[in-house]
């Protein structure tokens, strides 16, 4: 195997152009990964570089910030791993489209916000769960203070299916309490807070220049445009879809007499959702702890990557890696030495 993940991370961090969308990003070192507060502050400062401070100006986030801080090292590690995975699949993170947007922009939005919804999932309220069971997304919008909501946020899985899935997961059964799905909550929050951030920037910019148009303007040396809303929605969709368990989706659709499509896997051309699904599942800090970064080796191979995992005396220890091919459009092969080959399906 080529290098450990820690070595891969160090190489990546040294090359700012590979990981930063902005010219002057906050300071990042591999030590950031090992300190919860440093990881959390790095995430917030990265959003601030893009004039998106409002994404963390939230009373509930402030109150439950310890939940996010605990997951912050995992989030930053997922961010770095996702870039490495994207490069392994030959995805160009820096290529701009006609609106000067690229995959690197979408990646930081979706990755850095993908676990924010845990502030709701880890603190379920029976009253809120009952409302979601009966009203689904309509109830969630009220709970999460969602003002801006678009059908465009549901691309990988349609709005009807997400509504059913959300209600299904909120149900209490067999003595187990239901949950507010963190992916669905986080995706809706991302789009809403980005739109609210846009409105705030417009209000401030328009007070100093009455000639500005709301569809497109500059504020604090940053460019804002309503054309960016489609990118907000795409990043939100990645967060919503990354936590959808297809077996659960199938169950809740069958209970409603709805058809389940067998081709519901996240495809490679759905780039940001594809990267998030792989990186969030594989990222080792949340599962094993920090030591795993120096014990897991990674190598780019044709049409994907290979990982050498530590020997664990448990036949099901790496089931989560094998299962990737059940919901993401990849093939997963394993040799006898705990090496896993993850490649785009042909």
GROMACS .gro file of C-alpha atoms in nm:
model
  346
    1UNK     CA    1   0.000   0.000   0.000
    2UNK     CA    2   0.115   0.349  -0.083
    3UNK     CA    3   0.070   0.552   0.241
    4UNK     CA    4  -0.124   0.564   0.564
    5UNK     CA    5  -0.424   0.793   0.578
    6UNK     CA    6  -0.236   1.023   0.815
    7UNK     CA    7   0.045   1.057   0.560
    8UNK     CA    8  -0.212   1.121   0.287
    9UNK     CA    9  -0.376   1.389   0.502
   10UNK     CA   10  -0.043   1.560   0.573
   11UNK     CA   11   0.041   1.570   0.201
   12UNK     CA   12  -0.302   1.713   0.122
   13UNK     CA   13  -0.293   1.978   0.394
   14UNK     CA   14   0.044   2.105   0.268
   15UNK     CA   15  -0.112   2.173  -0.075
   16UNK     CA   16  -0.367   2.445   0.000
   17UNK     CA   17  -0.494   2.460  -0.358
   18UNK     CA   18  -0.614   2.102  -0.331
   19UNK     CA   19  -0.841   2.158  -0.030
   20UNK     CA   20  -0.929   2.527  -0.010
   21UNK     CA   21  -1.189   2.698  -0.225
   22UNK     CA   22  -1.079   3.037  -0.086
   23UNK     CA   23  -0.749   3.221  -0.129
   24UNK     CA   24  -0.706   3.286   0.243
   25UNK     CA   25  -0.849   2.989   0.432
   26UNK     CA   26  -0.818   2.938   0.808
   27UNK     CA   27  -0.508   2.760   0.935
   28UNK     CA   28  -0.522   2.383   0.910
   29UNK     CA   29  -0.275   2.125   1.037
   30UNK     CA   30  -0.314   1.753   1.098
   31UNK     CA   31  -0.315   1.833   1.472
   32UNK     CA   32  -0.650   2.008   1.415
   33UNK     CA   33  -0.800   1.664   1.371
   34UNK     CA   34  -0.719   1.561   1.726
   35UNK     CA   35  -0.871   1.859   1.909
   36UNK     CA   36  -1.248   1.892   1.907
   37UNK     CA   37  -1.261   2.267   1.963
   38UNK     CA   38  -0.993   2.337   1.699
   39UNK     CA   39  -1.179   2.129   1.442
   40UNK     CA   40  -1.505   2.306   1.523
   41UNK     CA   41  -1.347   2.651   1.497
   42UNK     CA   42  -1.182   2.556   1.167
   43UNK     CA   43  -1.521   2.463   1.022
   44UNK     CA   44  -1.682   2.788   1.134
   45UNK     CA   45  -1.390   2.998   1.010
   46UNK     CA   46  -1.399   2.826   0.671
   47UNK     CA   47  -1.762   2.930   0.629
   48UNK     CA   48  -1.669   3.281   0.742
   49UNK     CA   49  -1.415   3.306   0.461
   50UNK     CA   50  -1.708   3.288   0.221
   51UNK     CA   51  -1.919   3.537   0.413
   52UNK     CA   52  -2.145   3.258   0.540
   53UNK     CA   53  -2.128   3.327   0.912
   54UNK     CA   54  -2.506   3.301   0.948
   55UNK     CA   55  -2.491   2.924   0.907
   56UNK     CA   56  -2.375   2.905   1.267
   57UNK     CA   57  -2.573   3.200   1.401
   58UNK     CA   58  -2.838   2.973   1.542
   59UNK     CA   59  -2.963   2.963   1.899
   60UNK     CA   60  -3.008   2.586   1.894
   61UNK     CA   61  -2.662   2.525   1.745
   62UNK     CA   62  -2.512   2.745   2.018
   63UNK     CA   63  -2.699   2.558   2.289
   64UNK     CA   64  -2.608   2.212   2.153
   65UNK     CA   65  -2.261   2.298   2.021
   66UNK     CA   66  -2.101   2.020   2.227
   67UNK     CA   67  -2.275   1.765   2.004
   68UNK     CA   68  -2.113   1.919   1.696
   69UNK     CA   69  -1.775   1.962   1.866
   70UNK     CA   70  -1.762   1.590   1.945
   71UNK     CA   71  -1.813   1.514   1.577
   72UNK     CA   72  -1.594   1.797   1.444
   73UNK     CA   73  -1.271   1.589   1.407
   74UNK     CA   74  -1.470   1.331   1.210
   75UNK     CA   75  -1.616   1.609   0.992
   76UNK     CA   76  -1.274   1.758   0.909
   77UNK     CA   77  -1.132   1.411   0.848
   78UNK     CA   78  -1.425   1.334   0.615
   79UNK     CA   79  -1.354   1.659   0.431
   80UNK     CA   80  -0.992   1.560   0.366
   81UNK     CA   81  -1.075   1.199   0.283
   82UNK     CA   82  -1.346   1.307   0.040
   83UNK     CA   83  -1.097   1.514  -0.159
   84UNK     CA   84  -0.859   1.217  -0.176
   85UNK     CA   85  -1.143   0.987  -0.286
   86UNK     CA   86  -1.264   1.236  -0.549
   87UNK     CA   87  -0.913   1.257  -0.695
   88UNK     CA   88  -0.889   0.876  -0.697
   89UNK     CA   89  -1.202   0.859  -0.912
   90UNK     CA   90  -1.064   1.124  -1.146
   91UNK     CA   91  -1.318   1.389  -1.044
   92UNK     CA   92  -1.195   1.743  -1.110
   93UNK     CA   93  -1.266   1.948  -0.799
   94UNK     CA   94  -1.132   2.273  -0.942
   95UNK     CA   95  -1.296   2.290  -1.284
   96UNK     CA   96  -1.533   2.587  -1.293
   97UNK     CA   97  -1.866   2.581  -1.469
   98UNK     CA   98  -2.031   2.876  -1.645
   99UNK     CA   99  -2.111   3.033  -1.307
  100UNK     CA  100  -1.752   3.001  -1.183
  101UNK     CA  101  -1.858   2.726  -0.941
  102UNK     CA  102  -1.679   2.397  -0.893
  103UNK     CA  103  -1.699   2.067  -0.705
  104UNK     CA  104  -1.466   2.194  -0.432
  105UNK     CA  105  -1.726   2.457  -0.341
  106UNK     CA  106  -2.008   2.205  -0.326
  107UNK     CA  107  -1.792   1.965  -0.129
  108UNK     CA  108  -1.709   2.203   0.154
  109UNK     CA  109  -2.073   2.312   0.186
  110UNK     CA  110  -2.210   1.960   0.210
  111UNK     CA  111  -1.929   1.800   0.410
  112UNK     CA  112  -1.886   2.066   0.676
  113UNK     CA  113  -2.263   2.074   0.742
  114UNK     CA  114  -2.350   1.706   0.700
  115UNK     CA  115  -2.363   1.626   1.073
  116UNK     CA  116  -2.516   1.951   1.201
  117UNK     CA  117  -2.856   1.778   1.212
  118UNK     CA  118  -2.734   1.567   1.503
  119UNK     CA  119  -2.837   1.853   1.731
  120UNK     CA  120  -3.191   1.728   1.661
  121UNK     CA  121  -3.128   1.353   1.619
  122UNK     CA  122  -2.948   1.319   1.953
  123UNK     CA  123  -3.212   1.516   2.142
  124UNK     CA  124  -3.543   1.363   2.032
  125UNK     CA  125  -3.854   1.518   2.181
  126UNK     CA  126  -4.165   1.297   2.192
  127UNK     CA  127  -4.390   1.586   2.095
  128UNK     CA  128  -4.173   1.667   1.792
  129UNK     CA  129  -4.150   1.300   1.692
  130UNK     CA  130  -4.531   1.265   1.701
  131UNK     CA  131  -4.569   1.570   1.477
  132UNK     CA  132  -4.315   1.434   1.228
  133UNK     CA  133  -4.489   1.095   1.224
  134UNK     CA  134  -4.810   1.259   1.103
  135UNK     CA  135  -4.688   1.565   0.911
  136UNK     CA  136  -4.339   1.465   0.793
  137UNK     CA  137  -4.140   1.740   0.624
  138UNK     CA  138  -4.401   2.004   0.707
  139UNK     CA  139  -4.342   1.941   1.078
  140UNK     CA  140  -3.964   1.931   1.037
  141UNK     CA  141  -3.966   2.273   0.869
  142UNK     CA  142  -4.134   2.416   1.175
  143UNK     CA  143  -3.906   2.239   1.421
  144UNK     CA  144  -3.586   2.347   1.242
  145UNK     CA  145  -3.708   2.702   1.170
  146UNK     CA  146  -3.699   2.656   0.793
  147UNK     CA  147  -3.813   2.957   0.591
  148UNK     CA  148  -3.656   2.872   0.254
  149UNK     CA  149  -3.747   2.536   0.107
  150UNK     CA  150  -3.731   2.420  -0.254
  151UNK     CA  151  -3.827   2.102  -0.437
  152UNK     CA  152  -3.480   2.124  -0.594
  153UNK     CA  153  -3.332   2.001  -0.265
  154UNK     CA  154  -3.466   1.654  -0.346
  155UNK     CA  155  -3.274   1.521  -0.645
  156UNK     CA  156  -3.125   1.187  -0.544
  157UNK     CA  157  -3.450   1.076  -0.379
  158UNK     CA  158  -3.777   1.254  -0.449
  159UNK     CA  159  -3.960   1.466  -0.194
  160UNK     CA  160  -4.244   1.216  -0.148
  161UNK     CA  161  -4.004   0.935  -0.058
  162UNK     CA  162  -3.804   1.155   0.179
  163UNK     CA  163  -4.126   1.262   0.349
  164UNK     CA  164  -4.226   0.897   0.403
  165UNK     CA  165  -3.875   0.805   0.518
  166UNK     CA  166  -3.861   1.092   0.769
  167UNK     CA  167  -4.197   0.994   0.919
  168UNK     CA  168  -4.097   0.627   0.934
  169UNK     CA  169  -3.774   0.697   1.124
  170UNK     CA  170  -3.960   0.915   1.375
  171UNK     CA  171  -4.179   0.625   1.489
  172UNK     CA  172  -4.109   0.453   1.819
  173UNK     CA  173  -4.123   0.074   1.798
  174UNK     CA  174  -4.011  -0.235   1.993
  175UNK     CA  175  -3.917  -0.019   2.290
  176UNK     CA  176  -3.681   0.190   2.075
  177UNK     CA  177  -3.734   0.562   2.047
  178UNK     CA  178  -3.767   0.718   1.704
  179UNK     CA  179  -3.530   0.984   1.574
  180UNK     CA  180  -3.530   1.305   1.375
  181UNK     CA  181  -3.309   1.202   1.085
  182UNK     CA  182  -2.994   1.416   1.101
  183UNK     CA  183  -2.932   1.400   0.725
  184UNK     CA  184  -3.275   1.531   0.630
  185UNK     CA  185  -3.269   1.795   0.905
  186UNK     CA  186  -2.914   1.903   0.815
  187UNK     CA  187  -2.984   1.927   0.442
  188UNK     CA  188  -3.290   2.145   0.494
  189UNK     CA  189  -3.099   2.360   0.742
  190UNK     CA  190  -2.808   2.411   0.501
  191UNK     CA  191  -3.025   2.539   0.217
  192UNK     CA  192  -3.235   2.756   0.448
  193UNK     CA  193  -2.937   2.910   0.629
  194UNK     CA  194  -2.754   2.980   0.302
  195UNK     CA  195  -3.061   3.162   0.172
  196UNK     CA  196  -3.094   3.355   0.497
  197UNK     CA  197  -2.724   3.440   0.478
  198UNK     CA  198  -2.784   3.573   0.124
  199UNK     CA  199  -3.069   3.792   0.250
  200UNK     CA  200  -2.853   3.928   0.531
  201UNK     CA  201  -2.569   4.010   0.291
  202UNK     CA  202  -2.815   4.186   0.059
  203UNK     CA  203  -2.961   4.394   0.340
  204UNK     CA  204  -2.615   4.511   0.447
  205UNK     CA  205  -2.490   4.573   0.094
  206UNK     CA  206  -2.801   4.764  -0.016
  207UNK     CA  207  -2.778   5.009   0.274
  208UNK     CA  208  -2.448   5.142   0.137
  209UNK     CA  209  -2.528   5.122  -0.235
  210UNK     CA  210  -2.885   5.183  -0.345
  211UNK     CA  211  -2.800   5.098  -0.706
  212UNK     CA  212  -2.735   4.731  -0.638
  213UNK     CA  213  -2.968   4.465  -0.775
  214UNK     CA  214  -3.072   4.178  -0.551
  215UNK     CA  215  -3.014   3.914  -0.818
  216UNK     CA  216  -2.641   3.981  -0.829
  217UNK     CA  217  -2.419   4.198  -0.608
  218UNK     CA  218  -2.083   4.224  -0.433
  219UNK     CA  219  -2.043   4.253  -0.058
  220UNK     CA  220  -1.722   4.242   0.147
  221UNK     CA  221  -1.527   4.147  -0.167
  222UNK     CA  222  -1.752   3.845  -0.219
  223UNK     CA  223  -1.991   3.783  -0.506
  224UNK     CA  224  -2.353   3.689  -0.439
  225UNK     CA  225  -2.598   3.573  -0.706
  226UNK     CA  226  -2.938   3.405  -0.716
  227UNK     CA  227  -2.774   3.164  -0.961
  228UNK     CA  228  -2.597   3.016  -0.658
  229UNK     CA  229  -2.926   2.889  -0.514
  230UNK     CA  230  -2.911   2.581  -0.738
  231UNK     CA  231  -2.573   2.493  -0.583
  232UNK     CA  232  -2.712   2.537  -0.233
  233UNK     CA  233  -2.983   2.288  -0.327
  234UNK     CA  234  -2.735   2.039  -0.471
  235UNK     CA  235  -2.523   2.048  -0.154
  236UNK     CA  236  -2.838   2.011   0.058
  237UNK     CA  237  -2.944   1.709  -0.147
  238UNK     CA  238  -2.609   1.539  -0.081
  239UNK     CA  239  -2.663   1.575   0.294
  240UNK     CA  240  -3.022   1.450   0.273
  241UNK     CA  241  -2.927   1.146   0.063
  242UNK     CA  242  -2.607   1.043   0.244
  243UNK     CA  243  -2.803   0.904   0.539
  244UNK     CA  244  -3.079   0.722   0.349
  245UNK     CA  245  -3.072   0.349   0.419
  246UNK     CA  246  -3.220   0.178   0.114
  247UNK     CA  247  -3.352  -0.118   0.313
  248UNK     CA  248  -3.542   0.124   0.537
  249UNK     CA  249  -3.665   0.323   0.238
  250UNK     CA  250  -3.791   0.002   0.080
  251UNK     CA  251  -3.980  -0.091   0.398
  252UNK     CA  252  -4.153   0.243   0.438
  253UNK     CA  253  -4.250   0.252   0.069
  254UNK     CA  254  -4.389  -0.101   0.080
  255UNK     CA  255  -4.598  -0.012   0.387
  256UNK     CA  256  -4.755   0.266   0.181
  257UNK     CA  257  -4.801   0.043  -0.123
  258UNK     CA  258  -4.546   0.246  -0.318
  259UNK     CA  259  -4.302   0.110  -0.574
  260UNK     CA  260  -3.937   0.077  -0.478
  261UNK     CA  261  -3.696   0.122  -0.766
  262UNK     CA  262  -3.399  -0.112  -0.754
  263UNK     CA  263  -3.172   0.142  -0.928
  264UNK     CA  264  -3.184   0.383  -0.634
  265UNK     CA  265  -2.811   0.368  -0.560
  266UNK     CA  266  -2.614   0.694  -0.547
  267UNK     CA  267  -2.441   0.718  -0.884
  268UNK     CA  268  -2.091   0.848  -0.960
  269UNK     CA  269  -2.233   1.125  -1.179
  270UNK     CA  270  -2.415   1.254  -0.869
  271UNK     CA  271  -2.073   1.375  -0.767
  272UNK     CA  272  -2.106   1.550  -0.432
  273UNK     CA  273  -2.352   1.293  -0.294
  274UNK     CA  274  -2.129   1.011  -0.423
  275UNK     CA  275  -1.821   1.153  -0.248
  276UNK     CA  276  -2.007   1.221   0.077
  277UNK     CA  277  -2.160   0.873   0.088
  278UNK     CA  278  -1.819   0.708   0.049
  279UNK     CA  279  -1.612   0.942   0.264
  280UNK     CA  280  -1.857   0.959   0.555
  281UNK     CA  281  -1.895   0.580   0.565
  282UNK     CA  282  -1.523   0.504   0.539
  283UNK     CA  283  -1.386   0.783   0.761
  284UNK     CA  284  -1.219   0.597   1.052
  285UNK     CA  285  -1.207   0.844   1.343
  286UNK     CA  286  -1.576   0.812   1.431
  287UNK     CA  287  -1.556   0.432   1.425
  288UNK     CA  288  -1.213   0.345   1.564
  289UNK     CA  289  -1.053   0.659   1.703
  290UNK     CA  290  -0.755   0.868   1.599
  291UNK     CA  291  -0.504   0.581   1.601
  292UNK     CA  292  -0.667   0.433   1.290
  293UNK     CA  293  -0.536   0.715   1.069
  294UNK     CA  294  -0.189   0.571   1.112
  295UNK     CA  295  -0.298   0.207   1.077
  296UNK     CA  296  -0.508   0.225   0.759
  297UNK     CA  297  -0.321   0.246   0.430
  298UNK     CA  298  -0.466   0.396   0.112
  299UNK     CA  299  -0.372   0.366  -0.253
  300UNK     CA  300  -0.522   0.504  -0.571
  301UNK     CA  301  -0.594   0.231  -0.825
  302UNK     CA  302  -0.759   0.221  -1.165
  303UNK     CA  303  -1.114   0.352  -1.142
  304UNK     CA  304  -1.105   0.388  -0.763
  305UNK     CA  305  -0.893   0.312  -0.457
  306UNK     CA  306  -0.777   0.036  -0.224
  307UNK     CA  307  -0.752   0.037   0.155
  308UNK     CA  308  -0.555  -0.197   0.378
  309UNK     CA  309  -0.742  -0.229   0.709
  310UNK     CA  310  -0.609  -0.359   1.043
  311UNK     CA  311  -0.663  -0.725   1.128
  312UNK     CA  312  -0.971  -0.756   1.349
  313UNK     CA  313  -1.088  -1.090   1.484
  314UNK     CA  314  -1.449  -1.040   1.381
  315UNK     CA  315  -1.597  -1.164   1.054
  316UNK     CA  316  -1.845  -0.874   1.047
  317UNK     CA  317  -1.596  -0.601   1.139
  318UNK     CA  318  -1.585  -0.463   0.786
  319UNK     CA  319  -1.940  -0.535   0.680
  320UNK     CA  320  -2.000  -0.160   0.644
  321UNK     CA  321  -1.736  -0.152   0.367
  322UNK     CA  322  -1.882  -0.451   0.182
  323UNK     CA  323  -2.231  -0.301   0.215
  324UNK     CA  324  -2.128   0.017   0.033
  325UNK     CA  325  -2.210  -0.157  -0.296
  326UNK     CA  326  -2.571  -0.203  -0.177
  327UNK     CA  327  -2.646   0.169  -0.178
  328UNK     CA  328  -2.361   0.342  -0.366
  329UNK     CA  329  -2.283   0.257  -0.729
  330UNK     CA  330  -1.945   0.095  -0.660
  331UNK     CA  331  -1.805  -0.254  -0.649
  332UNK     CA  332  -1.624  -0.371  -0.333
  333UNK     CA  333  -1.381  -0.661  -0.347
  334UNK     CA  334  -1.176  -0.801  -0.060
  335UNK     CA  335  -0.864  -1.013  -0.053
  336UNK     CA  336  -0.745  -1.231   0.232
  337UNK     CA  337  -0.520  -0.962   0.379
  338UNK     CA  338  -0.800  -0.719   0.466
  339UNK     CA  339  -0.740  -0.514   0.154
  340UNK     CA  340  -1.058  -0.365   0.009
  341UNK     CA  341  -1.080  -0.254  -0.354
  342UNK     CA  342  -1.351   0.007  -0.408
  343UNK     CA  343  -1.413   0.094  -0.772
  344UNK     CA  344  -1.678   0.260  -0.983
  345UNK     CA  345  -1.926   0.005  -1.110
  346UNK     CA  346  -1.902  -0.067  -1.481
   0.00000   0.00000   0.00000
